PDB file of C-alpha atoms in Angstrom:
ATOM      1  CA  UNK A 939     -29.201 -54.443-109.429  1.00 40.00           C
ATOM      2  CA  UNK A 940     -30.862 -51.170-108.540  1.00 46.00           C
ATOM      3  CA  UNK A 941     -31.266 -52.212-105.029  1.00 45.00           C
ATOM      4  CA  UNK A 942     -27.368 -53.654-104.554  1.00 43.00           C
ATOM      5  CA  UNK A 943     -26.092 -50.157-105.845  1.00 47.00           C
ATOM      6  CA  UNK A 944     -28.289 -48.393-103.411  1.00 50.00           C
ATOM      7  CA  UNK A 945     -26.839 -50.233-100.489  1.00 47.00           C
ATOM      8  CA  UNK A 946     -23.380 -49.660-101.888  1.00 42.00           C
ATOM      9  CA  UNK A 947     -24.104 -46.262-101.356  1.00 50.00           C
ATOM     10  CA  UNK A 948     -25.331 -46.328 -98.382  1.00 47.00           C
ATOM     11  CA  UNK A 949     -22.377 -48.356 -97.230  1.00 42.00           C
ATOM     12  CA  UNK A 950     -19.613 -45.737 -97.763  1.00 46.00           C
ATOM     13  CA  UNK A 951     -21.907 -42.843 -97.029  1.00 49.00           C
ATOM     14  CA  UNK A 952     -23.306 -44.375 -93.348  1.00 47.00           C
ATOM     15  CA  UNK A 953     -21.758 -47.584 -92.742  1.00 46.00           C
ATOM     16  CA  UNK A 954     -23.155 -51.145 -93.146  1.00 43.00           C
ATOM     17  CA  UNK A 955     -25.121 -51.011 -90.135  1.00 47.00           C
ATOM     18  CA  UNK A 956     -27.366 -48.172 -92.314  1.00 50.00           C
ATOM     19  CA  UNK A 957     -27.668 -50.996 -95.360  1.00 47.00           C
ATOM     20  CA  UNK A 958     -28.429 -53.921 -92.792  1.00 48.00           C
ATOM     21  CA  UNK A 959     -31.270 -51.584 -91.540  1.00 52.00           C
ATOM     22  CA  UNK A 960     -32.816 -50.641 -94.845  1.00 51.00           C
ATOM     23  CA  UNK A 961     -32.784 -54.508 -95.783  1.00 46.00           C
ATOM     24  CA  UNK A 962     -34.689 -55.686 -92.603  1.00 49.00           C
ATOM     25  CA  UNK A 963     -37.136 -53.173 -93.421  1.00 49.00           C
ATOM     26  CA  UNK A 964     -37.390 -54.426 -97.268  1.00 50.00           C
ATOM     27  CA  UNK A 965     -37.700 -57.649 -96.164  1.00 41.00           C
ATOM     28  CA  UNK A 966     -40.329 -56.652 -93.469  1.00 47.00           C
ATOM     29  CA  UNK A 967     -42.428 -54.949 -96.902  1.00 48.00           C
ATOM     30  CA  UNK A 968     -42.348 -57.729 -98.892  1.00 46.00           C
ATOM     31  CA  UNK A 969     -43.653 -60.573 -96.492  1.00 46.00           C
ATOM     32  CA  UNK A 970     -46.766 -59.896 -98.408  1.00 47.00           C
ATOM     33  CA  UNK A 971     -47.271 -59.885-101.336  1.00 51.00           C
ATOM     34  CA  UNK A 972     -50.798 -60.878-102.584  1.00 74.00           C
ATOM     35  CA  UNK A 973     -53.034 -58.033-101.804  1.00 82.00           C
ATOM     36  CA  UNK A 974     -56.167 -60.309-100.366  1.00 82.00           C
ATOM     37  CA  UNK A 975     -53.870 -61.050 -97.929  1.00 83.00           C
ATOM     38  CA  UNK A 976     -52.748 -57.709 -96.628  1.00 85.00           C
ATOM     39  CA  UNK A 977     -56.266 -57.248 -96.767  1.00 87.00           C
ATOM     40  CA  UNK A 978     -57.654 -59.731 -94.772  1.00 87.00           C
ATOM     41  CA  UNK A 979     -55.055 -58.586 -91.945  1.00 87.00           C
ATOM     42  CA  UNK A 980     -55.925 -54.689 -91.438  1.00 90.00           C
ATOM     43  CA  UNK A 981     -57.432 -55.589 -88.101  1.00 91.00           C
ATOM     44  CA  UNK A 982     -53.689 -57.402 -87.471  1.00 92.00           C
ATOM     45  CA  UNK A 983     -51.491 -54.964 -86.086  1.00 95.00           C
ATOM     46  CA  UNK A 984     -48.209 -57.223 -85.399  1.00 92.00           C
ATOM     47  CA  UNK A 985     -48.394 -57.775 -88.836  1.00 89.00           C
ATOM     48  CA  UNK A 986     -49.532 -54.760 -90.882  1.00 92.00           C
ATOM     49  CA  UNK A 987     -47.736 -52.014 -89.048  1.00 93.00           C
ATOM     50  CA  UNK A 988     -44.802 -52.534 -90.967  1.00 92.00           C
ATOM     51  CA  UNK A 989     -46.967 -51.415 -93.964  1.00 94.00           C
ATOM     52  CA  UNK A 990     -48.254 -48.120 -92.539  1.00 96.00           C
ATOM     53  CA  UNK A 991     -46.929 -45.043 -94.320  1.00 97.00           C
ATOM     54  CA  UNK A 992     -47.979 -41.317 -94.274  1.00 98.00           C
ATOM     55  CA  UNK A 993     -49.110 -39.394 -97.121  1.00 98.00           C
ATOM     56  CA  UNK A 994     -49.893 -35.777 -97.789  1.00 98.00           C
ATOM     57  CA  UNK A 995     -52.960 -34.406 -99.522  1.00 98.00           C
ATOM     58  CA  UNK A 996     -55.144 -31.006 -99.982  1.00 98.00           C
ATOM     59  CA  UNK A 997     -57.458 -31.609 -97.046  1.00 98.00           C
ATOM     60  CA  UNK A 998     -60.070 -28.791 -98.224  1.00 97.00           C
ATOM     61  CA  UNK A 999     -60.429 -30.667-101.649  1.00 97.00           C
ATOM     62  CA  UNK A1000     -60.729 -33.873 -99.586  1.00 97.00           C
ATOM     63  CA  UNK A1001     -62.314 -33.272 -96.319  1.00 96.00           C
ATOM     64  CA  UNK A1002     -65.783 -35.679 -97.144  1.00 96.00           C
ATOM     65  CA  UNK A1003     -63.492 -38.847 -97.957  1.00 95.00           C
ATOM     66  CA  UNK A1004     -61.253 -37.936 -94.895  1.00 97.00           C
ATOM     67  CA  UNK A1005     -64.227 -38.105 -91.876  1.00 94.00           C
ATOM     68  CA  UNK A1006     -64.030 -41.654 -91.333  1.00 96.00           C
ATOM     69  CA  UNK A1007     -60.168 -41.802 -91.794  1.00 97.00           C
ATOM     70  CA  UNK A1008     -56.988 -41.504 -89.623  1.00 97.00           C
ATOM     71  CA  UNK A1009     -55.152 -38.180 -90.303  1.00 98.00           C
ATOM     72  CA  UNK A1010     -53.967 -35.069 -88.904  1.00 97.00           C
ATOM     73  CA  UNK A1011     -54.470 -31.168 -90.455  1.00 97.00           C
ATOM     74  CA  UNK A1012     -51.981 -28.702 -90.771  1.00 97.00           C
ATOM     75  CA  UNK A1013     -53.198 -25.536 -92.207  1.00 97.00           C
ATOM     76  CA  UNK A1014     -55.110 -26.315 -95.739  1.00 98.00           C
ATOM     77  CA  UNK A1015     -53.053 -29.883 -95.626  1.00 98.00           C
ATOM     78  CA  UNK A1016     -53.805 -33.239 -93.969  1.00 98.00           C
ATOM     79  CA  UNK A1017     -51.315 -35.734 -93.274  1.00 98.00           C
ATOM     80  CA  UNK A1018     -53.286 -39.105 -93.905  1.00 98.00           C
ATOM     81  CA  UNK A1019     -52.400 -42.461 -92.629  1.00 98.00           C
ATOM     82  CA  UNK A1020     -52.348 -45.187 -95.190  1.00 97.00           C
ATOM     83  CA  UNK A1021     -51.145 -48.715 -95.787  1.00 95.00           C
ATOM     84  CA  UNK A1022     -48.852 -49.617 -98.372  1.00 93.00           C
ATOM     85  CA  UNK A1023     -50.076 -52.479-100.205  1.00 91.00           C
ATOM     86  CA  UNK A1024     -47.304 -52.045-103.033  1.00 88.00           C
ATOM     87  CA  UNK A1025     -44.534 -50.419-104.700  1.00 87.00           C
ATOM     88  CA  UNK A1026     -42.652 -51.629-107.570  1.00 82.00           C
ATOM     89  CA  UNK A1027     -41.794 -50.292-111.219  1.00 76.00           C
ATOM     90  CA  UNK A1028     -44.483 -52.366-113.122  1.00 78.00           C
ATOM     91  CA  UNK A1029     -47.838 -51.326-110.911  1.00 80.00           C
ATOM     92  CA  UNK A1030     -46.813 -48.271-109.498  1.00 82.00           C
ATOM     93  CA  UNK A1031     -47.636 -47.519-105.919  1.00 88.00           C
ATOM     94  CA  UNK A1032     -50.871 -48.382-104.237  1.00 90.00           C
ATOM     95  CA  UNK A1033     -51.618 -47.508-101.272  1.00 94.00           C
ATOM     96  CA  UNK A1034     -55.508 -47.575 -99.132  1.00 95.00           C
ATOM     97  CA  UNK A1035     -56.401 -44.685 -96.791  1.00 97.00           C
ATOM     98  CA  UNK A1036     -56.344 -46.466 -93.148  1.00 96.00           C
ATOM     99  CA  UNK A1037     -60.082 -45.729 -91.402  1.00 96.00           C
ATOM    100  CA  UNK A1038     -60.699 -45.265 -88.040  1.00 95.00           C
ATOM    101  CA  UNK A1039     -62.481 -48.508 -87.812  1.00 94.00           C
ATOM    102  CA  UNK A1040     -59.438 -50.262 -88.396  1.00 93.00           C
ATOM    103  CA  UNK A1041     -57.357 -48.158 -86.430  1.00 95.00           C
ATOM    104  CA  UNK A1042     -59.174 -48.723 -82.959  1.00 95.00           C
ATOM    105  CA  UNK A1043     -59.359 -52.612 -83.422  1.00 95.00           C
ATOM    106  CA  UNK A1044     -55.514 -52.076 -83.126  1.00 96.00           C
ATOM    107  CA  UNK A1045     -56.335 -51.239 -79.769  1.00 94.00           C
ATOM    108  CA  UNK A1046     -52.717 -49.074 -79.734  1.00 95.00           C
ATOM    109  CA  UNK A1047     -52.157 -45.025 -78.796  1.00 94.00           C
ATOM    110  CA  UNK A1048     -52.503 -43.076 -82.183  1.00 94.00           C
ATOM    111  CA  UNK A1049     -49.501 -41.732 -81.181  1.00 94.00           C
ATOM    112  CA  UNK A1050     -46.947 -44.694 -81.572  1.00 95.00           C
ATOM    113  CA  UNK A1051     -49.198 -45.621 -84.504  1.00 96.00           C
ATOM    114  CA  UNK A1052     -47.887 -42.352 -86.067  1.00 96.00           C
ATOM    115  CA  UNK A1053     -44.381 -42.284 -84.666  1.00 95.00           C
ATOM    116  CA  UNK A1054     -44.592 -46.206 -86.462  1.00 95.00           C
ATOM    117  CA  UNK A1055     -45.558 -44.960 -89.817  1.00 96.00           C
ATOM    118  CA  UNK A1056     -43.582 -41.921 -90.347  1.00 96.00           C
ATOM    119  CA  UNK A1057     -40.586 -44.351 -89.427  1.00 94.00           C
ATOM    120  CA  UNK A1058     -41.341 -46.368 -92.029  1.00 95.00           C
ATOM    121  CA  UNK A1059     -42.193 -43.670 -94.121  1.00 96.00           C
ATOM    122  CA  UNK A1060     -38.539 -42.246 -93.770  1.00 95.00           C
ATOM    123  CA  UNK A1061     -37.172 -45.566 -94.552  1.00 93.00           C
ATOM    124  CA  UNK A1062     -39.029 -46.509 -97.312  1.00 94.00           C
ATOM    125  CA  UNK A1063     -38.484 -42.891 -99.171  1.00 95.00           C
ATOM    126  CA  UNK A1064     -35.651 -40.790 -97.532  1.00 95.00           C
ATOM    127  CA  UNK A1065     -35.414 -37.047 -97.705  1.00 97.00           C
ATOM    128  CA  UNK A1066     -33.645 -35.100-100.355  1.00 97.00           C
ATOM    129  CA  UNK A1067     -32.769 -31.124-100.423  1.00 96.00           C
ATOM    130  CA  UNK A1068     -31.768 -29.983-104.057  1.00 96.00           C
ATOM    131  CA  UNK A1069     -30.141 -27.040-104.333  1.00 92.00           C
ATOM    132  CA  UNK A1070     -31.181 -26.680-108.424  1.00 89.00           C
ATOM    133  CA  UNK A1071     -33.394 -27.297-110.784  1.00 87.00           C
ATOM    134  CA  UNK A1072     -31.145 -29.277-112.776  1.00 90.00           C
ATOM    135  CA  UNK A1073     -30.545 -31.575-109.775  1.00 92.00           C
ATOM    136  CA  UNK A1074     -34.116 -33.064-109.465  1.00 92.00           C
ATOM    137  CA  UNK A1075     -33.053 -34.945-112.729  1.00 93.00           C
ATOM    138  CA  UNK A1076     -31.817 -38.980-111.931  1.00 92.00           C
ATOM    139  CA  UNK A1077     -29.822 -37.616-109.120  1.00 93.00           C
ATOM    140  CA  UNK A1078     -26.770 -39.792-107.078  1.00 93.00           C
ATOM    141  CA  UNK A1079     -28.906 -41.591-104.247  1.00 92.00           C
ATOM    142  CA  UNK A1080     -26.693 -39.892-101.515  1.00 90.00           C
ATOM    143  CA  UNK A1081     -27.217 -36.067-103.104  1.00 93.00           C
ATOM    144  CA  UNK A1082     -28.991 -33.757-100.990  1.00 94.00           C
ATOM    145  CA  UNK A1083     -29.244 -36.060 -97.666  1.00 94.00           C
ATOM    146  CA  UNK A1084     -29.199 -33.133 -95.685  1.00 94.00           C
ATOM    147  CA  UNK A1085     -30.160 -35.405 -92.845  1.00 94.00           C
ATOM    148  CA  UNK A1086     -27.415 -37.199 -92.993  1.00 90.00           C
ATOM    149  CA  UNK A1087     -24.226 -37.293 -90.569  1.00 87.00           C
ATOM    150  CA  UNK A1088     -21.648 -34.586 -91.564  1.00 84.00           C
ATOM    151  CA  UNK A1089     -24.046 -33.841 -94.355  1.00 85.00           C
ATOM    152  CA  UNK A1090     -22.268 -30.344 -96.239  1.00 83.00           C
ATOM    153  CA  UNK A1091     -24.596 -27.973 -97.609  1.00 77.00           C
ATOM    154  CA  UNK A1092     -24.048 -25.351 -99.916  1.00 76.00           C
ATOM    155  CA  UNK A1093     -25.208 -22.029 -99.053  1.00 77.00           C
ATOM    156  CA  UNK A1094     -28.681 -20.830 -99.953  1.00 81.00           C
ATOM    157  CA  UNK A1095     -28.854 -18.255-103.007  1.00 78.00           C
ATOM    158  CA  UNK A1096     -31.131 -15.608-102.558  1.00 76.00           C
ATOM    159  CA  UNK A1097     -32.716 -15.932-105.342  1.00 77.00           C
ATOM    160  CA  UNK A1098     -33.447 -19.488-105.420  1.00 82.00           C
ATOM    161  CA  UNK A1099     -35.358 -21.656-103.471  1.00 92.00           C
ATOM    162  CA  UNK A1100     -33.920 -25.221-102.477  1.00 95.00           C
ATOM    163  CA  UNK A1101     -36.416 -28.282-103.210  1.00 97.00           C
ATOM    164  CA  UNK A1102     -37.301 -30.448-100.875  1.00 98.00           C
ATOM    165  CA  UNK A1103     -38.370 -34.219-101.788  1.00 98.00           C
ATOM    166  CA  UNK A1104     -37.315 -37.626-101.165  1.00 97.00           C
ATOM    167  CA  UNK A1105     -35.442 -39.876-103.378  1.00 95.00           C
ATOM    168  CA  UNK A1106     -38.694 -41.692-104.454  1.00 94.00           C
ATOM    169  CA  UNK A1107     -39.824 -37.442-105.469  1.00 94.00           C
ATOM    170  CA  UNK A1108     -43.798 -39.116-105.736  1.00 92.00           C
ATOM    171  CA  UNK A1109     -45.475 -37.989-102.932  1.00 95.00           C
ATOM    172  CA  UNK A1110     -42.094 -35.905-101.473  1.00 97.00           C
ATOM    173  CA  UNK A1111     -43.751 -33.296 -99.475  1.00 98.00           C
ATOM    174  CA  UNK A1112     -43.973 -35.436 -97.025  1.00 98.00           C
ATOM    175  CA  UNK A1113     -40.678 -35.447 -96.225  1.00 98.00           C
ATOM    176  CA  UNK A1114     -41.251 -32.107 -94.629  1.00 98.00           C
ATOM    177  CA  UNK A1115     -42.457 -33.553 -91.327  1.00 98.00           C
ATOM    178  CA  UNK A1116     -40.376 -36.527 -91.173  1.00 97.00           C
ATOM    179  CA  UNK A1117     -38.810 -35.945 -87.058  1.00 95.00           C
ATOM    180  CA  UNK A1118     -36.397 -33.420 -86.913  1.00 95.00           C
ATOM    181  CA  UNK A1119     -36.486 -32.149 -90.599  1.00 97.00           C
ATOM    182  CA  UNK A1120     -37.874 -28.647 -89.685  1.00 97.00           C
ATOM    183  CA  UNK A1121     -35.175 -28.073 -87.009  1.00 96.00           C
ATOM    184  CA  UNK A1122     -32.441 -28.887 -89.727  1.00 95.00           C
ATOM    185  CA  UNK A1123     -34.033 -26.922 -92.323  1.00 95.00           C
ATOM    186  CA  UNK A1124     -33.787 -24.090 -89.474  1.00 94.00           C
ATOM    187  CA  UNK A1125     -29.830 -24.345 -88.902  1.00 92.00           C
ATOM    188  CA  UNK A1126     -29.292 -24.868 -92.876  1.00 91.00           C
ATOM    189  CA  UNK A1127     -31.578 -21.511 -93.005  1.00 92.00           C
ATOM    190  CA  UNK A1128     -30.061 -20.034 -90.395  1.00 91.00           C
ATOM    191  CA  UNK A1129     -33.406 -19.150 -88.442  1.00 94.00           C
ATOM    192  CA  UNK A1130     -36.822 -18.743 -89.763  1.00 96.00           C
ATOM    193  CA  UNK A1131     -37.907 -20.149 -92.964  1.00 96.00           C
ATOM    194  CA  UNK A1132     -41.334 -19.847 -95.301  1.00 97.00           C
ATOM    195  CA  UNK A1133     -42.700 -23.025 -96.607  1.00 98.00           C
ATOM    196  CA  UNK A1134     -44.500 -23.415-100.412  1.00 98.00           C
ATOM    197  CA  UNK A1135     -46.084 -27.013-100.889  1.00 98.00           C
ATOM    198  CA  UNK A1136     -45.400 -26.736-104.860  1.00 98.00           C
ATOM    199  CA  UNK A1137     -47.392 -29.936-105.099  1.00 98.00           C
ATOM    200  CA  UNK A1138     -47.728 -33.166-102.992  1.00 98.00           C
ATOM    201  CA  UNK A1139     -43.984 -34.361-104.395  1.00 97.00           C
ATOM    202  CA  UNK A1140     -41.734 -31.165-103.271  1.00 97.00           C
ATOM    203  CA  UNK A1141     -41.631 -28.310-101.509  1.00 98.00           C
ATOM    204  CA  UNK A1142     -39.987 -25.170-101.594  1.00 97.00           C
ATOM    205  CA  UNK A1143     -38.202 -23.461 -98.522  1.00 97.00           C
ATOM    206  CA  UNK A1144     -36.719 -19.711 -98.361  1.00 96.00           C
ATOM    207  CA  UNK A1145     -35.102 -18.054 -95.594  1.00 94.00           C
ATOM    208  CA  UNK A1146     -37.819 -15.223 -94.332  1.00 94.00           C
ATOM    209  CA  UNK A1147     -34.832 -12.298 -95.365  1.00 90.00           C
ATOM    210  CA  UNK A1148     -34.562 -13.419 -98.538  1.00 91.00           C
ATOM    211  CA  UNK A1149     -38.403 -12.446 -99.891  1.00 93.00           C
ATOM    212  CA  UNK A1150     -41.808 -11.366 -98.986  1.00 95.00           C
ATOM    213  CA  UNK A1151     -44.349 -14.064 -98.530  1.00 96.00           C
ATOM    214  CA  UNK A1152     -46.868 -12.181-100.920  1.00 96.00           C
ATOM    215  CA  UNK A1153     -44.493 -12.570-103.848  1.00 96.00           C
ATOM    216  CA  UNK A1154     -43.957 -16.640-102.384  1.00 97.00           C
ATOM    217  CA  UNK A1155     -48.419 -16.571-102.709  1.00 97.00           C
ATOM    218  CA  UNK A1156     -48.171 -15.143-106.046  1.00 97.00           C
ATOM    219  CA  UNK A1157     -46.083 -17.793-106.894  1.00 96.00           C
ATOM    220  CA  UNK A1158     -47.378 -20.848-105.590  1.00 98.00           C
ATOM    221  CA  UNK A1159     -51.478 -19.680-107.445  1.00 97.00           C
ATOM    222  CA  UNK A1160     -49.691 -19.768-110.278  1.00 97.00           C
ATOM    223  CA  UNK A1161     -48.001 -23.359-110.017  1.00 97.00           C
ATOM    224  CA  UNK A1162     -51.311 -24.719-108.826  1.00 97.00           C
ATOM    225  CA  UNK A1163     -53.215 -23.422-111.970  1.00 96.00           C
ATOM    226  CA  UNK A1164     -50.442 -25.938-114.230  1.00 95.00           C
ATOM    227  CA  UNK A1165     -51.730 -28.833-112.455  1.00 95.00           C
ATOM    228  CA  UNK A1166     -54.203 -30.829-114.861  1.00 91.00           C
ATOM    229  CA  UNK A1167     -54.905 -32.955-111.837  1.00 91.00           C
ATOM    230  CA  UNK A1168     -56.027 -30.877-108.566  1.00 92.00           C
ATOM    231  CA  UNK A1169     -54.774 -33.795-106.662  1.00 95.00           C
ATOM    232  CA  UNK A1170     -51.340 -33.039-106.958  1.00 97.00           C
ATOM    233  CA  UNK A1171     -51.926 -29.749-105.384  1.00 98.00           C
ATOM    234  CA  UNK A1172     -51.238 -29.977-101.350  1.00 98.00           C
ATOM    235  CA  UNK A1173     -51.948 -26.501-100.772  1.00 98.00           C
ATOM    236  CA  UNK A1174     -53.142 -23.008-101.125  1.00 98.00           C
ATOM    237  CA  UNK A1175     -51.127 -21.579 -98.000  1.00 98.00           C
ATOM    238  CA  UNK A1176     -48.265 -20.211 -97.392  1.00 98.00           C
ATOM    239  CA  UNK A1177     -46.697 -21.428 -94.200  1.00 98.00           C
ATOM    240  CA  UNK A1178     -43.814 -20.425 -92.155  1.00 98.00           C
ATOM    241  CA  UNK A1179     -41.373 -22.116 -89.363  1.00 98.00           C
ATOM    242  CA  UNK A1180     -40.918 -20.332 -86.385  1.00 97.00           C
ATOM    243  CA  UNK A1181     -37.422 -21.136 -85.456  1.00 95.00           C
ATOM    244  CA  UNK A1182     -37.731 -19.685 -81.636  1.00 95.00           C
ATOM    245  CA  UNK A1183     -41.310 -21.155 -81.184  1.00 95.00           C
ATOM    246  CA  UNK A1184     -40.543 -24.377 -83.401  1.00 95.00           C
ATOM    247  CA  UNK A1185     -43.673 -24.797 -85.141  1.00 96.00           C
ATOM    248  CA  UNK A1186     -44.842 -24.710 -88.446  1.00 98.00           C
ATOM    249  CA  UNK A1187     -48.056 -22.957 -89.305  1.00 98.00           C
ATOM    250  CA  UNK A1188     -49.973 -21.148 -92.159  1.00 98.00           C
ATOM    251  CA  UNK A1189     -49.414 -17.533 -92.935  1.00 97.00           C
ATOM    252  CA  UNK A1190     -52.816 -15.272 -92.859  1.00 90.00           C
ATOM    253  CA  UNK A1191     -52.794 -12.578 -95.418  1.00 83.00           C
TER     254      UNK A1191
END
């Protein structure tokens, strides 16, 4: 039921041609479904790249389990390859980092093996912008696609910082470098923007006029002392996007 409301949705907000997509790539998920299986196929890449997804961790905290995997580091963060083994309300989500050893019997380029799984990532959990608090809580499916065709934004208050996530929120930060979410950010910002990774499941984004990035620091040591689990913190940096030079990167101080 869940599912046929979500296409609904999706129907009057992008057409059915948006719901046809997101059911080919559902259906493309599920083909397996023991895990055995999926296991006994990493070395397969016509059939497991539909499985590859992208996940964000703290790559200081992780750096000895990441040497043998697939991933790339940003700053204090690594962006870490994984396949998705499953997803569902009952088990959670389970995922296994991918390791080089798989990777190069793929015999692909690493990077359409990344364009691949960020793809899938973005289909599998879209991006969300929240405006509020409040709004993080059981939002409407369409609220907050920012990246969405004549998507209307409200205007960013000062003294609040908008939340980005994904609709699935676990594991949200990554919607951050989904293709072409910086550059929106940018116009919705209107130029240059400072990044906090509150945890590996949002972010928070403020215009560089609207505060001082020491204040932003100040903030983020003290949401990474709540955690009782340091692996929900992504990282200890401040970053900014450079809206002329459009890259991301970490902020010395």
């Amino acid at each position: 039921r869940r599912q046929r409301q979500m296409c609904i949705r999706d129907s009057q907000e992008y057409g059915w041609e948006r719901v046809d997509f997101i059911i080919s790539e559902n259906i493309k998920l599920a083909v397996f479904y023991d895990i055995d299986e999926i296991m006994e196929n990493l070395t397969n890449y016509a059939i497991i790249h539909n499985r590859l997804i992208v996940r964000p961790i703290n790559f200081t905290d992780n750096k000895y389990e990441l040497k043998d995997c697939v991933y790339k580091r940003i700053g204090d963060i690594a962006l870490v390859l994984y396949v998705l083994l499953y997803d569902d309300d009952e088990m959670g989500l389970g995922t296994l980092k991918v390791r080089k050893v798989f990777a190069d019997k793929w015999k692909k380029d690493y990077s359409k093996i990344w364009e691949e799984a960020l793809l899938n990532t973005n289909v599998w959990a879209p991006p969300r912008m929240y405006m509020h608090a409040m709004d993080l809580i059981d939002p409407p499916y369409t609220q907050g696609a920012f990246m969405s065709l004549g998507y209307k934004f409200e205007k960013i208050n000062p003294l609040s910082a908008p939340t980005i996530t994904t609709v699935k929120k676990k594991n949200g930060a990554i919607a951050m470098f989904y293709p072409g979410v910086l550059e929106k950010l940018a116009e919705i910002c209107d130029g240059s923007y400072y990044v906090s990774f509150t945890s590996i499941h949002d972010v928070r984004i403020h215009p560089i006029s609207t505060v001082q990035p020491r204040q932003i620091l100040r903030s983020l040591k003290n949401v990474n002392k709540m955690f009782n689990q340091p692996s929900d913190i992504l990282s200890r940096q401040i970053f900014i996007y450079d809206f002329e030079k459009k890259n991301l990167t970490p902020i010395e101080m």
